[in-house]
Coordinates of C-alpha atoms in Angstrom, one line a residue:
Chain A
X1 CA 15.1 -11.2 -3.4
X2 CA 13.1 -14.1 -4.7
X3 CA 10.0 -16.0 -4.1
X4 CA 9.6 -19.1 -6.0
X5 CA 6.0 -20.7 -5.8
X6 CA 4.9 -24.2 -6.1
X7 CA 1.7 -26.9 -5.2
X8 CA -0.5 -25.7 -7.8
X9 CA -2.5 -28.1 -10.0
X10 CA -6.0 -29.2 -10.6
X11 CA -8.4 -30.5 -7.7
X12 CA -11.9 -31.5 -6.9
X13 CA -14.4 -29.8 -4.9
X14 CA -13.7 -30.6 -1.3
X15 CA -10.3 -31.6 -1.9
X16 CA -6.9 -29.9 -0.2
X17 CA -4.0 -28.4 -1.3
X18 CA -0.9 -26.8 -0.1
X19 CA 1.2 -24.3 -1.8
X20 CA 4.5 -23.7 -0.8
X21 CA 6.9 -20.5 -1.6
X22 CA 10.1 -20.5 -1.5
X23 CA 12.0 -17.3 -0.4
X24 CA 15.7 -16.5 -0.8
X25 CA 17.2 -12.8 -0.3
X26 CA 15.5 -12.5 2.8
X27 CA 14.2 -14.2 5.8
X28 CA 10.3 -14.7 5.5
X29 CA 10.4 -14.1 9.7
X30 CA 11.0 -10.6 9.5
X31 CA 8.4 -9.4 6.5
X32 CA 5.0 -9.0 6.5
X33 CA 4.2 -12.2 4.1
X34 CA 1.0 -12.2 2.2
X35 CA -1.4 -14.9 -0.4
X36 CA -2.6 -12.6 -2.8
X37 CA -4.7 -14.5 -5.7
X38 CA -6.1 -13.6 -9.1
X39 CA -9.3 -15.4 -10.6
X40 CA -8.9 -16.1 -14.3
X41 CA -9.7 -12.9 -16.0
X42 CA -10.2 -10.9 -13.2
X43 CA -8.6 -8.8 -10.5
X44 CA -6.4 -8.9 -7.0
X45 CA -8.1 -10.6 -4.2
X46 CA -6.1 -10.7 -0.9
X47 CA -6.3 -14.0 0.7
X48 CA -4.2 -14.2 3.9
X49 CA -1.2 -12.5 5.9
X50 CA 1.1 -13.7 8.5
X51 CA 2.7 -10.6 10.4
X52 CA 6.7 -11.0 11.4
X53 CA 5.1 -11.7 14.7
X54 CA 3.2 -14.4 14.0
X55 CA -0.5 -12.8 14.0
X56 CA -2.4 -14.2 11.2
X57 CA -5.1 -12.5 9.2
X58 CA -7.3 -14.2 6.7
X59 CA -10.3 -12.7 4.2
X60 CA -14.0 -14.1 5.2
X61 CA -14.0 -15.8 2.0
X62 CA -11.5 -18.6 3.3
X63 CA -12.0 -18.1 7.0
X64 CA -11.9 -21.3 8.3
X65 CA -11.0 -23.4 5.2
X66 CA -7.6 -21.6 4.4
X67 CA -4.2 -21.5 7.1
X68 CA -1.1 -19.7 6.4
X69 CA 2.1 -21.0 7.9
X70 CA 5.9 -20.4 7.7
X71 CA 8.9 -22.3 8.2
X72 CA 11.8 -20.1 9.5
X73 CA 14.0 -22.9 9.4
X74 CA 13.0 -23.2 5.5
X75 CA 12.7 -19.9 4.4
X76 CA 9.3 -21.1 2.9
X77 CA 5.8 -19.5 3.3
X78 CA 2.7 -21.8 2.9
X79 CA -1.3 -21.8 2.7
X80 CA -2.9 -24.8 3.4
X81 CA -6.4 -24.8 1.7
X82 CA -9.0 -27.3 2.6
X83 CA -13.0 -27.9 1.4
X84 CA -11.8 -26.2 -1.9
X85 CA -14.7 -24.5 -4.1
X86 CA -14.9 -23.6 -7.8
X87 CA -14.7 -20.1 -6.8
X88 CA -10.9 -20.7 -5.4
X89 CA -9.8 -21.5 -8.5
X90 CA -6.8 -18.4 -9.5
X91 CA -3.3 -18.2 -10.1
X92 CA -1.7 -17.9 -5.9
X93 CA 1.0 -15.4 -5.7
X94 CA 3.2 -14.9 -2.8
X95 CA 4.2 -11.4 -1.7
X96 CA 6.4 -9.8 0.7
X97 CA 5.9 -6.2 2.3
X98 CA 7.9 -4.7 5.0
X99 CA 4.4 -3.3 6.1
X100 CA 0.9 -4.2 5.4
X101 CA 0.2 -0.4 4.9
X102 CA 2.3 0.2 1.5
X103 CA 1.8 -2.9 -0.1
X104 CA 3.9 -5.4 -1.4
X105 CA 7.2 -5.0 -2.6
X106 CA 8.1 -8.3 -4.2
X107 CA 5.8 -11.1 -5.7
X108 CA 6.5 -14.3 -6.9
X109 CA 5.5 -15.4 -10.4
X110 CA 2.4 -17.3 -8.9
X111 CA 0.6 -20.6 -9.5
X112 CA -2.6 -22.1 -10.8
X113 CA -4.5 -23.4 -8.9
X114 CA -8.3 -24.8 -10.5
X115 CA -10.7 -26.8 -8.7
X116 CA -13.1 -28.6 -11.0
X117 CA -14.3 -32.3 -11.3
Chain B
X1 CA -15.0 -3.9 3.7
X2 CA -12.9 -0.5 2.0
X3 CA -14.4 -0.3 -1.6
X4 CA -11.5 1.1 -3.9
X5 CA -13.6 2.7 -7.0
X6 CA -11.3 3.1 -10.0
X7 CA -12.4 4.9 -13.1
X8 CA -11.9 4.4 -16.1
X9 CA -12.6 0.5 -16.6
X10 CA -10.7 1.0 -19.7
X11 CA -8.1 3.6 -21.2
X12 CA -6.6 4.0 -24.9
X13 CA -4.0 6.3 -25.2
X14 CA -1.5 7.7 -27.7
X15 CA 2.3 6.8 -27.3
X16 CA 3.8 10.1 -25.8
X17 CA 0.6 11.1 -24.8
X18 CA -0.6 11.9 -20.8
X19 CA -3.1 9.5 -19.2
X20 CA -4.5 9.5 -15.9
X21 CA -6.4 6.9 -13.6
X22 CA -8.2 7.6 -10.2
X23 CA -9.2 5.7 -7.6
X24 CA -11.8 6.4 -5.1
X25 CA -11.9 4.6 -1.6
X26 CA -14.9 4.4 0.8
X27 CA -13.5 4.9 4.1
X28 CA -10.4 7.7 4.4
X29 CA -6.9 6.2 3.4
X30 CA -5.6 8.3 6.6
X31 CA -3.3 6.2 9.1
X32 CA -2.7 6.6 12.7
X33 CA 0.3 8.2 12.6
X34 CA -1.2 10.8 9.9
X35 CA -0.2 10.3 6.8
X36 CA -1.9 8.7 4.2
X37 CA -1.3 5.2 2.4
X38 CA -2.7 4.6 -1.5
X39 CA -0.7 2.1 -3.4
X40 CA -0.1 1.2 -6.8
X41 CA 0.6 -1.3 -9.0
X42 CA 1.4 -2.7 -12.5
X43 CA 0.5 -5.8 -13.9
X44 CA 1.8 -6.8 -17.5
X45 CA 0.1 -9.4 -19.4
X46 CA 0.8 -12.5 -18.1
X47 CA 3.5 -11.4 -15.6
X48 CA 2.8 -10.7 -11.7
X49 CA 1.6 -7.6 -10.1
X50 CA 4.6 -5.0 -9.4
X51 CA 4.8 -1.9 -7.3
X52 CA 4.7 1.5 -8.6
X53 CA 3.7 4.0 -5.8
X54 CA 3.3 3.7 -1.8
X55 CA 1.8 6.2 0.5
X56 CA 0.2 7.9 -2.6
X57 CA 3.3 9.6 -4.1
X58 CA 6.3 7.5 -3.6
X59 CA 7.9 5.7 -6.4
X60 CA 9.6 2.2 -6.0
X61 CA 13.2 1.5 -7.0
X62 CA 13.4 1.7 -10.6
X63 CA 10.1 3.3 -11.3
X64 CA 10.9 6.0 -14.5
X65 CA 9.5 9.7 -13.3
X66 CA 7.1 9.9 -15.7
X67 CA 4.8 7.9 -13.3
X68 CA 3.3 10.3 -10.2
X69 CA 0.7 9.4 -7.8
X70 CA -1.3 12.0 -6.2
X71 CA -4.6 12.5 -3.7
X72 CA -5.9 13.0 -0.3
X73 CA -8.4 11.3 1.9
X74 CA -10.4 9.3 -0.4
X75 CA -9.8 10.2 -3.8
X76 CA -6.2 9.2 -5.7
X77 CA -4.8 9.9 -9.1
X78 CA -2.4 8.0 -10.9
X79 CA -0.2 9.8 -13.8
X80 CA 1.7 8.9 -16.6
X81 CA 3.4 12.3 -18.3
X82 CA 4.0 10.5 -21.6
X83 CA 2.8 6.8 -21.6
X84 CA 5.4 4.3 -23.6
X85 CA 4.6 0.7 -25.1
X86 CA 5.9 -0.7 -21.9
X87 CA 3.1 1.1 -19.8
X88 CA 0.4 -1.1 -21.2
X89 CA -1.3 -3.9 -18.8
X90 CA -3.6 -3.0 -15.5
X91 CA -2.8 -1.1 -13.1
X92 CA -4.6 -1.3 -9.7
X93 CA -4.9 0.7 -6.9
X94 CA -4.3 -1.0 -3.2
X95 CA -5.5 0.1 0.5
X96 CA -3.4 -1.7 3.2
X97 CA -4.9 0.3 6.3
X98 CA -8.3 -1.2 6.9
X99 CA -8.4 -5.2 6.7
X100 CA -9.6 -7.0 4.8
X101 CA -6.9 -5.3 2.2
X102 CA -8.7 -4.4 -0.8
X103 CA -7.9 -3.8 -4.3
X104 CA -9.3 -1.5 -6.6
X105 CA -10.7 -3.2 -9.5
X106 CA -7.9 -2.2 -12.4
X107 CA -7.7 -0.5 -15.2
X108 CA -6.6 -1.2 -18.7
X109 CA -4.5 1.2 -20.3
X110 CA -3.5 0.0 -24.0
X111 CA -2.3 1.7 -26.9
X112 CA -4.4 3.2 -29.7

């Protein structure tokens, strides 16, 4: 099992990004597949969730602004994040869980994202 | 939101020595089908978040025994029988039942 991130950088305020991870061992279809991401210096946040059946859950702090996607054909999880803030700026990691209630079983080594001008 | 509590913010401890972490959560940890689910995790320094514990006492794949998870309800404990150099980093306690899923906000265990 690996997840391989990418689509990190630096971007302004109000600016869009997409961050793509890359799954092999498994198919990203039939996992509960999570955004989990880490402020500089600080702790987990959860971000968003896509169940195996497609359902979609997101935290109220990027309701709206944030949409996570797969691509069966791909393998590949994604979060599409729009009007970004300051406050978004973290290192993104991709996880997988079997279920939501036990947590994640494999994460991927995560990427920076910084919004700053 | 579930508020997970964890105490202490920080813990020094002695190689070979016990040390012990709790977590607190606001709402009971108790699922539908009756048992409870408390998560745990490791993260090194500079490295990503790994699994120790699910549904408060069971240890992942590769997890040494000196680790335990206990607790019931609302209130968790965390165990290391003799903590080693490799232990050190934050550990952090997860709910996964009520959403938004919440994190605890870690503790530091180092070495004295």
């Amino acid at each position: 099992v690996q997840l391989v991130e990418s689509g990190g950088g630096l971007i302004q305020p109000g600016g869009s990004l997409r961050l793509s991870c890359a799954a092999s061992g498994f198919s990203v279809s039939t996992f509960y597949m999570s955004w989990v991401r880490q402020a500089p210096g600080k702790g987990l946040e959860w971000v968003s969730v896509i169940y195996s059946g497609g359902t979609t859950k997101y935290a109220d702090s990027v309701k709206g602004r944030f949409t996570i996607s797969r691509d069966n054909s791909k393998n590949t999880l994604y979060l599409q994040m729009n009007s970004l803030r300051a406050e978004d700026t973290a290192v993104y990691y991709c996880a997988r869980a079997v279920a939501t209630i036990i947590g994640p079983d494999y994460w991927g080594q995560g990427t920076l994202v910084t919004v700053s001008s | 939101d579930v508020v997970m509590t964890q105490s202490p913010l920080s813990l020094p401890v002695t190689l070979g020595q016990p040390a012990s972490i709790s977590c607190r959560s606001s709402q009971s940890l108790v699922y539908g089908d009756g048992n409870t689910y408390l998560n745990w995790f490791h993260q090194r320094p500079g490295q990503s978040p790994r699994r120790l514990i699910y549904k408060v006492s069971s240890r992942d794949s590769g997890v040494p025994d000196r680790f335990s998870g206990s607790g019931s309800g609302t209130d968790f404990t965390l165990k290391i029988s003799r903590v080693e150099a490799e232990d050190v980093g934050i550990y952090y306690c997860m709910q996964g039942i009520h959403w938004p899923l919440t994190f605890g906000g870690g503790t530091k265990v180092e070495i004295k």
